[in-house]
């Protein structure tokens, strides 16, 4: 009962039946109306004095012979030959019939019933012509016992009733069939979506709904598939992350373990230089753990942000100044174009961290003699954001790597990045921090020519 196809089929059936019933009721009502009109005419006939005239006629003659002339003269019926019968319909009433005291028809406006005897019901419903306290005749309209209608009309009405029953049956059958077809076409694609959802819940990550059926249902299927794609991507990321974390932790731990064991076995001397190497490894581990914590907090939206009005230009200049010494050592020129006072709504510490990540990357990838340029501006077409870019003349990023540089643990050149202390999390952290502050981050780069990392933060 609660199934869609049952409901739709029932709805179709009910609508069809109600439709047929309403038409049948209207037909019945109009038949009743005819009957009421008949009664009204009977009243009119009584009041017109026709009964008295007929009684007087009978009293005078003692017979009904010649009554037709009297009825024509009294203007109660039209003369024969002037379309009588149809004419009576033209007057808006069924034909007039007069029977004698025994019920034998002595006058019939249509001329078809003369000589026949009217039925007891007709007699019971007829107007009585009374003369000297005796009923001498019966005046009635058409075939009175069967209501106000002439036999043709009655037959037509009967046919109509049968027609309604047959039409009702055909329409109900069609209604049910149509309801079944339509509800199946609606329900089947929905059932398919449900099946895909069940499959997905049972961890079949490839379960997808086929997009078909009515536009609304196709849209549900499409949206389900989009959601499934996203969930599948998240699941893949989660799995990769676990594998990546395990992998990243294993390398410094293996180094630590190996060196410590070598020291214990007195293979390596227990001197300051060796201990310093081990200490460096613990720092890599600590940074990795910190980065991971930061990233997971930022991605889950739990990183506490101290958002305030920040002078982006001043912040950029400070960040550049902090890198000056390292850049000089590498013979790389670092400049900052940010003279305007640019106020943004951001967390200054997090913003400084983004600058640090981008600048350290730029420095790491720019060879001696190169240049790094930081620019802060508000573009005319985008007045609601401060745009910052960090451009270098370094080795650039291969086009196939570009979409992945913001992924966690992604390193362009694995061995070199690890050797230089990169965790592969710097850009992922920068991205989640910028997004947490309501901005966007991106990169344009060309192999051999350098890279331009940019980000936006909302203006105040
Ligand atoms: P890490 O620097 O610790 O490896 P990041 O997330 O900061 O991790 O960077 C990811 C990768 O993006 C780097 O390994 C490098 O291949 C590439 N990359 C980042 N910045 C630059 C840059 N300025 N020039 C060239 N490649 C870059």
Coordinates of C-alpha atoms and ligand atoms in Angstrom, one line a residue:
X1 CA 0.0 0.0 0.0
X2 CA 2.9 2.3 0.8
X3 CA 4.6 1.5 -2.5
X4 CA 4.7 4.2 -5.2
X5 CA 3.2 2.1 -7.9
X6 CA 0.3 1.0 -5.8
X7 CA -0.4 4.6 -4.8
X8 CA -0.2 5.9 -8.3
X9 CA -2.4 3.1 -9.7
X10 CA -5.0 3.7 -7.0
X11 CA -4.9 7.4 -7.7
X12 CA -5.5 6.8 -11.4
X13 CA -8.4 4.4 -10.6
X14 CA -10.0 6.8 -8.2
X15 CA -9.8 9.7 -10.7
X16 CA -11.2 7.6 -13.5
X17 CA -14.1 6.3 -11.3
X18 CA -14.9 9.7 -9.9
X19 CA -14.9 11.1 -13.5
X20 CA -17.4 8.4 -14.7
X21 CA -19.5 8.8 -11.6
X22 CA -19.8 12.6 -12.0
X23 CA -20.9 12.2 -15.6
X24 CA -23.4 9.5 -14.7
X25 CA -24.8 11.7 -11.8
X26 CA -25.1 14.7 -14.2
X27 CA -27.0 12.5 -16.7
X28 CA -29.3 11.1 -13.9
X29 CA -29.8 14.6 -12.5
X30 CA -30.9 15.9 -15.9
X31 CA -33.3 12.9 -16.2
X32 CA -34.8 13.8 -12.8
X33 CA -35.0 17.3 -13.9
X34 CA -37.1 16.2 -16.9
X35 CA -39.3 14.3 -14.5
X36 CA -39.7 17.4 -12.3
X37 CA -40.6 19.4 -15.4
X38 CA -43.2 16.8 -16.2
X39 CA -44.7 17.2 -12.8
X40 CA -44.7 20.9 -13.2
X41 CA -46.5 20.5 -16.5
X42 CA -49.0 18.2 -14.9
X43 CA -49.7 20.9 -12.4
X44 CA -50.0 23.4 -15.1
X45 CA -52.4 21.2 -17.0
X46 CA -54.5 20.8 -13.9
X47 CA -54.6 24.5 -13.3
X48 CA -55.3 25.3 -17.0
X49 CA -58.8 23.9 -16.5
X50 CA -58.2 21.1 -19.1
X51 CA -59.6 18.5 -16.6
X52 CA -62.8 20.5 -16.1
X53 CA -63.1 21.1 -19.9
X54 CA -62.7 17.3 -20.4
X55 CA -65.3 16.5 -17.6
X56 CA -67.8 18.9 -19.1
X57 CA -67.2 17.4 -22.6
X58 CA -67.9 13.9 -21.3
X59 CA -70.9 15.0 -19.2
X60 CA -72.3 16.6 -22.3
X61 CA -71.7 13.7 -24.7
X62 CA -71.5 10.6 -22.5
X63 CA -68.6 9.4 -24.8
X64 CA -65.1 10.5 -25.7
X65 CA -65.8 10.5 -29.4
X66 CA -64.8 13.8 -31.0
X67 CA -62.6 14.7 -28.0
X68 CA -59.7 15.5 -30.4
X69 CA -61.6 18.4 -31.9
X70 CA -62.4 19.7 -28.5
X71 CA -58.7 19.5 -27.4
X72 CA -57.5 21.2 -30.6
X73 CA -60.2 23.9 -30.1
X74 CA -59.2 24.4 -26.5
X75 CA -55.6 24.8 -27.8
X76 CA -54.4 21.9 -25.7
X77 CA -52.9 20.1 -28.7
X78 CA -52.1 21.0 -32.2
X79 CA -54.3 19.8 -35.1
X80 CA -53.3 16.4 -36.6
X81 CA -50.9 16.7 -39.6
X82 CA -49.2 19.8 -38.2
X83 CA -46.2 17.8 -37.0
X84 CA -48.1 16.7 -33.9
X85 CA -45.9 14.4 -31.8
X86 CA -42.7 16.3 -32.7
X87 CA -44.8 19.4 -32.2
X88 CA -45.6 18.4 -28.7
X89 CA -41.8 18.1 -28.1
X90 CA -41.5 21.5 -29.7
X91 CA -43.9 22.8 -27.0
X92 CA -41.5 21.4 -24.5
X93 CA -43.6 18.5 -23.2
X94 CA -44.1 14.8 -23.9
X95 CA -47.3 13.9 -26.0
X96 CA -50.6 14.0 -24.3
X97 CA -52.6 10.8 -23.9
X98 CA -56.3 10.3 -22.9
X99 CA -57.7 7.0 -21.8
X100 CA -61.3 6.2 -20.9
X101 CA -62.5 4.9 -17.6
X102 CA -61.4 1.3 -18.5
X103 CA -57.9 2.5 -19.4
X104 CA -58.3 2.2 -23.1
X105 CA -56.6 5.0 -25.0
X106 CA -59.1 7.1 -26.8
X107 CA -56.7 9.9 -27.8
X108 CA -52.9 9.9 -28.3
X109 CA -51.2 13.0 -29.5
X110 CA -48.8 10.9 -31.5
X111 CA -51.6 8.6 -32.7
X112 CA -49.7 5.4 -31.9
X113 CA -51.4 4.2 -28.7
X114 CA -55.1 4.6 -29.6
X115 CA -57.0 1.4 -28.8
X116 CA -54.3 0.0 -26.4
X117 CA -54.8 -0.1 -22.7
X118 CA -52.6 1.8 -20.3
X119 CA -50.8 0.0 -17.6
X120 CA -52.0 0.1 -13.9
X121 CA -49.0 2.2 -13.0
X122 CA -49.7 4.7 -15.7
X123 CA -53.3 4.8 -14.5
X124 CA -52.2 5.3 -10.9
X125 CA -50.0 8.3 -11.9
X126 CA -52.4 9.8 -14.4
X127 CA -54.7 12.8 -13.8
X128 CA -58.3 11.7 -13.3
X129 CA -61.1 13.2 -15.3
X130 CA -64.0 13.2 -12.8
X131 CA -67.6 13.7 -13.9
X132 CA -70.6 13.3 -11.4
X133 CA -68.2 11.9 -8.8
X134 CA -67.1 9.1 -11.2
X135 CA -63.7 8.8 -12.9
X136 CA -64.5 8.9 -16.6
X137 CA -61.0 9.2 -18.0
X138 CA -57.3 9.4 -17.4
X139 CA -55.1 12.1 -18.7
X140 CA -51.4 11.5 -18.9
X141 CA -48.2 12.4 -20.7
X142 CA -46.6 9.8 -22.9
X143 CA -45.7 6.6 -21.2
X144 CA -46.2 7.9 -17.7
X145 CA -45.5 4.8 -15.6
X146 CA -41.9 4.9 -16.6
X147 CA -41.4 8.5 -15.6
X148 CA -41.7 11.6 -17.6
X149 CA -39.9 10.3 -20.6
X150 CA -41.2 9.1 -23.9
X151 CA -40.2 5.5 -24.7
X152 CA -37.4 6.6 -27.0
X153 CA -36.0 8.9 -24.4
X154 CA -36.3 6.2 -21.8
X155 CA -34.5 3.7 -24.0
X156 CA -31.8 6.2 -24.7
X157 CA -31.4 6.8 -21.0
X158 CA -31.2 3.1 -20.3
X159 CA -28.6 2.8 -23.1
X160 CA -26.8 5.7 -21.6
X161 CA -26.7 3.9 -18.2
X162 CA -25.4 0.7 -19.7
X163 CA -22.9 2.9 -21.7
X164 CA -21.7 4.5 -18.4
X165 CA -21.2 1.1 -16.8
X166 CA -19.2 -0.2 -19.8
X167 CA -17.3 3.1 -20.1
X168 CA -16.6 3.0 -16.3
X169 CA -15.2 -0.6 -16.7
X170 CA -13.1 0.3 -19.7
X171 CA -11.9 3.5 -18.2
X172 CA -11.0 1.8 -14.9
X173 CA -9.1 -0.9 -16.7
X174 CA -7.2 1.7 -18.8
X175 CA -6.7 3.8 -15.6
X176 CA -5.1 0.8 -13.8
X177 CA -3.0 -0.1 -16.8
X178 CA -1.8 3.5 -17.3
X179 CA -1.2 3.9 -13.6
X180 CA 0.9 0.7 -13.6
X181 CA 2.9 1.8 -16.7
X182 CA 3.5 5.3 -15.4
X183 CA 4.3 4.3 -11.8
X184 CA 6.7 1.6 -13.1
X185 CA 8.5 4.2 -15.2
X186 CA 8.8 6.4 -12.1
X187 CA 9.5 3.6 -9.6
X188 CA 12.0 1.6 -11.6
X189 CA 14.7 4.3 -11.9
X190 CA 14.2 5.2 -8.2
X191 CA 14.6 1.5 -7.3
X192 CA 17.8 1.6 -9.3
X193 CA 19.1 4.6 -7.3
X194 CA 18.2 2.8 -4.1
X195 CA 20.1 -0.3 -5.2
X196 CA 23.1 1.8 -6.0
X197 CA 22.9 3.5 -2.6
X198 CA 22.7 0.1 -0.9
X199 CA 25.7 -1.2 -2.9
X200 CA 27.7 2.0 -1.9
X201 CA 26.7 1.5 1.7
X202 CA 28.1 -2.0 1.5
X203 CA 31.4 -0.4 0.5
X204 CA 31.1 -1.2 -3.2
X205 CA 32.8 2.1 -4.2
X206 CA 32.1 1.6 -7.9
X207 CA 28.3 1.4 -7.4
X208 CA 26.6 4.1 -9.5
X209 CA 23.0 4.8 -10.5
X210 CA 22.1 4.9 -14.2
X211 CA 20.8 8.3 -15.1
X212 CA 17.4 7.7 -16.7
X213 CA 13.6 8.3 -16.3
X214 CA 11.9 11.7 -15.7
X215 CA 14.1 14.8 -15.3
X216 CA 13.7 15.0 -11.5
X217 CA 14.6 11.3 -11.0
X218 CA 17.5 11.6 -13.4
X219 CA 18.7 14.5 -11.4
X220 CA 18.5 12.5 -8.2
X221 CA 20.6 9.8 -9.9
X222 CA 23.1 12.4 -11.2
X223 CA 23.4 14.0 -7.7
X224 CA 23.8 10.6 -6.1
X225 CA 26.6 9.8 -8.6
X226 CA 28.4 13.1 -7.9
X227 CA 28.2 12.4 -4.2
X228 CA 29.5 8.8 -4.7
X229 CA 32.4 10.2 -6.8
X230 CA 33.3 12.6 -3.9
X231 CA 33.0 9.9 -1.3
X232 CA 35.1 7.6 -3.4
X233 CA 37.7 10.3 -3.8
X234 CA 37.7 11.0 -0.1
X235 CA 38.1 7.3 0.7
X236 CA 41.0 7.0 -1.7
X237 CA 42.6 10.0 -0.1
X238 CA 42.1 8.6 3.3
X239 CA 43.7 5.3 2.3
X240 CA 46.6 7.0 0.6
X241 CA 47.0 9.3 3.6
X242 CA 47.4 6.3 6.0
X243 CA 49.9 4.7 3.7
X244 CA 51.7 8.0 3.2
X245 CA 51.9 8.7 7.0
X246 CA 53.2 5.2 7.7
X247 CA 55.8 5.6 4.9
X248 CA 56.9 9.1 6.0
X249 CA 57.3 7.9 9.6
X250 CA 59.2 4.8 8.7
X251 CA 62.1 6.6 7.0
X252 CA 63.3 8.8 9.9
X253 CA 62.5 6.0 12.4
X254 CA 64.6 3.5 10.4
X255 CA 67.5 6.0 10.3
X256 CA 67.2 6.6 14.0
X257 CA 66.9 2.9 14.8
X258 CA 69.8 1.9 12.6
X259 CA 72.1 4.6 13.9
X260 CA 71.2 4.0 17.5
X261 CA 71.7 0.2 17.1
X262 CA 75.1 0.9 15.4
X263 CA 76.1 3.1 18.4
X264 CA 75.1 0.4 20.9
X265 CA 77.1 -2.1 19.0
X266 CA 79.9 0.4 18.9
X267 CA 80.0 0.4 15.1
X268 CA 79.4 4.1 15.2
X269 CA 81.2 6.2 17.8
X270 CA 79.0 7.9 20.4
X271 CA 80.1 11.4 19.6
X272 CA 78.4 14.8 19.2
X273 CA 78.4 14.7 15.3
X274 CA 76.5 11.3 15.3
X275 CA 74.1 12.5 18.0
X276 CA 73.5 15.7 16.0
X277 CA 72.5 13.6 13.0
X278 CA 70.0 11.7 15.1
X279 CA 68.7 14.9 16.6
X280 CA 68.0 16.2 13.0
X281 CA 66.0 13.1 12.3
X282 CA 63.9 13.6 15.4
X283 CA 63.3 17.2 14.2
X284 CA 62.1 15.9 10.9
X285 CA 59.7 13.6 12.8
X286 CA 58.5 16.3 15.0
X287 CA 57.9 18.6 12.1
X288 CA 56.0 15.9 10.3
X289 CA 53.8 15.2 13.3
X290 CA 53.2 18.9 13.7
X291 CA 52.4 19.4 10.1
X292 CA 50.0 16.5 10.1
X293 CA 48.2 17.8 13.2
X294 CA 47.9 21.3 11.7
X295 CA 46.6 19.9 8.4
X296 CA 44.0 17.6 10.0
X297 CA 42.8 20.5 12.2
X298 CA 42.6 22.9 9.3
X299 CA 40.9 20.4 7.0
X300 CA 38.3 19.5 9.6
X301 CA 37.7 23.2 10.3
X302 CA 38.8 23.0 13.9
X303 CA 41.9 25.2 13.6
X304 CA 41.4 28.1 15.9
X305 CA 41.7 31.2 13.7
X306 CA 42.4 34.6 15.2
X307 CA 40.8 36.6 12.3
X308 CA 41.5 40.4 12.4
X309 CA 42.4 43.3 10.1
X310 CA 45.8 42.5 8.8
X311 CA 48.2 44.8 6.9
X312 CA 49.1 42.3 4.2
X313 CA 51.9 44.5 2.7
X314 CA 53.6 44.8 6.0
X315 CA 53.3 41.1 6.7
X316 CA 54.8 40.3 3.3
X317 CA 57.7 42.7 3.9
X318 CA 58.4 41.0 7.2
X319 CA 58.3 37.6 5.7
X320 CA 60.6 38.6 2.9
X321 CA 63.0 40.2 5.4
X322 CA 63.1 36.9 7.3
X323 CA 64.2 35.1 4.2
X324 CA 66.8 37.7 3.1
X325 CA 69.7 36.1 4.8
X326 CA 69.0 32.6 3.4
X327 CA 68.4 34.1 0.0
X328 CA 71.7 36.0 0.1
X329 CA 73.5 32.7 1.0
X330 CA 71.9 31.1 -2.1
X331 CA 72.6 34.2 -4.2
X332 CA 68.9 34.7 -4.9
X333 CA 67.4 38.2 -5.1
X334 CA 64.1 38.5 -3.1
X335 CA 61.9 41.6 -3.7
X336 CA 58.5 42.7 -2.4
X337 CA 56.1 45.0 -4.3
X338 CA 53.6 45.9 -1.7
X339 CA 53.7 49.6 -1.0
X340 CA 50.0 50.2 -0.7
X341 CA 48.3 49.7 2.6
X342 CA 46.2 46.6 2.0
X343 CA 43.9 45.5 4.8
X344 CA 42.7 42.0 4.8
X345 CA 40.6 39.9 7.2
X346 CA 42.9 37.1 8.2
X347 CA 44.8 35.4 11.0
X348 CA 48.2 37.1 10.9
X349 CA 50.1 34.1 12.3
X350 CA 48.5 31.7 9.7
X351 CA 49.1 34.2 6.9
X352 CA 52.8 34.5 7.9
X353 CA 52.9 30.7 7.9
X354 CA 51.6 30.6 4.3
X355 CA 54.2 33.2 3.3
X356 CA 56.9 31.0 5.0
X357 CA 55.8 27.9 3.1
X358 CA 55.6 29.6 -0.3
X359 CA 58.9 31.5 0.2
X360 CA 60.8 28.4 1.4
X361 CA 59.5 26.4 -1.5
X362 CA 60.5 29.2 -3.9
X363 CA 64.0 29.4 -2.4
X364 CA 64.4 25.7 -2.5
X365 CA 63.6 25.5 -6.2
X366 CA 65.4 28.6 -7.4
X367 CA 69.1 28.2 -8.4
X368 CA 71.8 30.7 -7.7
X369 CA 71.5 34.0 -9.6
X370 CA 67.6 33.7 -9.7
X371 CA 65.0 36.0 -8.3
X372 CA 61.9 35.7 -6.1
X373 CA 59.3 38.4 -6.3
X374 CA 56.4 38.9 -3.9
X375 CA 53.5 41.1 -5.0
X376 CA 50.4 42.2 -3.1
X377 CA 47.6 44.0 -4.8
X378 CA 43.8 44.5 -5.1
X379 CA 42.7 44.0 -8.6
X380 CA 40.0 46.2 -10.1
X381 CA 37.8 43.2 -11.1
X382 CA 38.1 41.6 -7.7
X383 CA 37.9 44.4 -5.1
X384 CA 36.8 42.1 -2.4
X385 CA 40.1 40.2 -2.2
X386 CA 43.8 41.0 -1.7
X387 CA 45.8 39.0 -4.1
X388 CA 49.3 37.9 -3.2
X389 CA 51.7 36.2 -5.6
X390 CA 55.2 34.7 -5.0
X391 CA 57.0 34.3 -8.3
X392 CA 60.3 32.6 -8.8
X393 CA 62.7 32.0 -11.7
X394 CA 63.3 28.4 -10.6
X395 CA 62.9 25.1 -12.3
X396 CA 59.2 25.2 -12.6
X397 CA 56.7 22.4 -12.3
X398 CA 55.8 19.9 -15.0
X399 CA 52.2 20.3 -16.4
X400 CA 51.3 16.8 -15.2
X401 CA 52.4 17.6 -11.6
X402 CA 50.6 21.0 -11.5
X403 CA 47.2 19.7 -10.4
X404 CA 48.8 17.6 -7.6
X405 CA 51.2 20.0 -5.9
X406 CA 48.6 20.9 -3.3
X407 CA 47.9 17.2 -2.5
X408 CA 49.2 15.9 0.9
X409 CA 52.6 14.3 0.7
X410 CA 53.0 15.2 -2.9
X411 CA 56.7 15.8 -3.8
X412 CA 57.9 16.7 -7.3
X413 CA 61.3 15.2 -6.8
X414 CA 61.0 12.8 -4.0
X415 CA 64.6 12.1 -3.1
X416 CA 65.7 15.8 -3.3
X417 CA 62.7 17.1 -1.4
X418 CA 63.2 14.7 1.5
X419 CA 66.9 15.4 1.6
X420 CA 66.1 19.1 1.9
X421 CA 63.7 18.5 4.7
X422 CA 60.4 18.8 2.8
X423 CA 57.5 16.8 4.2
X424 CA 55.3 17.2 1.1
X425 CA 52.7 18.9 3.3
X426 CA 53.7 22.6 3.0
X427 CA 51.3 23.4 0.1
X428 CA 48.5 21.3 1.4
X429 CA 48.7 23.2 4.7
X430 CA 48.9 26.6 2.9
X431 CA 45.8 25.6 0.9
X432 CA 43.7 24.5 3.9
X433 CA 44.7 27.7 5.8
X434 CA 43.9 30.0 3.0
X435 CA 40.5 28.3 2.4
X436 CA 39.8 28.4 6.1
X437 CA 40.3 32.2 5.9
X438 CA 37.8 32.4 3.0
X439 CA 40.4 32.7 0.2
X440 CA 41.7 30.7 -2.8
X441 CA 45.1 29.5 -3.7
X442 CA 46.6 28.4 -7.1
X443 CA 49.7 28.1 -9.2
X444 CA 50.9 28.8 -12.7
X445 CA 54.2 27.3 -13.8
X446 CA 56.3 26.4 -16.8
X447 CA 59.1 23.9 -16.7
X448 CA 62.4 25.7 -16.8
X449 CA 61.0 29.2 -16.5
X450 CA 59.7 29.3 -12.9
X451 CA 56.5 29.3 -10.9
X452 CA 54.0 31.8 -9.7
X453 CA 52.1 30.8 -6.6
X454 CA 49.1 33.1 -5.8
X455 CA 46.5 33.3 -3.1
X456 CA 43.7 35.6 -2.1
X457 CA 42.3 36.7 1.3
X458 CA 39.1 38.7 1.8
X459 CA 39.5 42.5 2.2
X460 CA 38.0 44.1 5.3
Ligands
LIG1 P1 57.6 20.0 0.1 O1 58.1 21.4 -0.4 O2 57.8 19.8 1.5 O3 58.0 18.9 -0.8 P2 55.1 21.2 -0.6 O4 53.7 20.8 -0.4 O5 55.5 22.5 -0.1 O6 56.0 20.0 -0.1 O7 55.4 21.2 -2.2 C1 55.0 20.1 -3.0 C2 55.8 19.9 -4.2 O8 55.5 21.0 -5.1 C3 57.3 20.0 -4.0 O9 57.8 18.8 -3.7 C4 57.7 20.5 -5.4 O10 57.9 19.4 -6.3 C5 56.6 21.4 -5.9 N1 56.9 22.8 -5.7 C6 56.4 23.6 -4.7 N2 56.8 24.9 -4.8 C7 57.6 24.9 -5.9 C8 58.3 25.9 -6.6 N3 58.3 27.2 -6.2 N4 58.9 25.6 -7.7 C9 58.9 24.3 -8.2 N5 58.3 23.3 -7.6 C10 57.6 23.6 -6.5

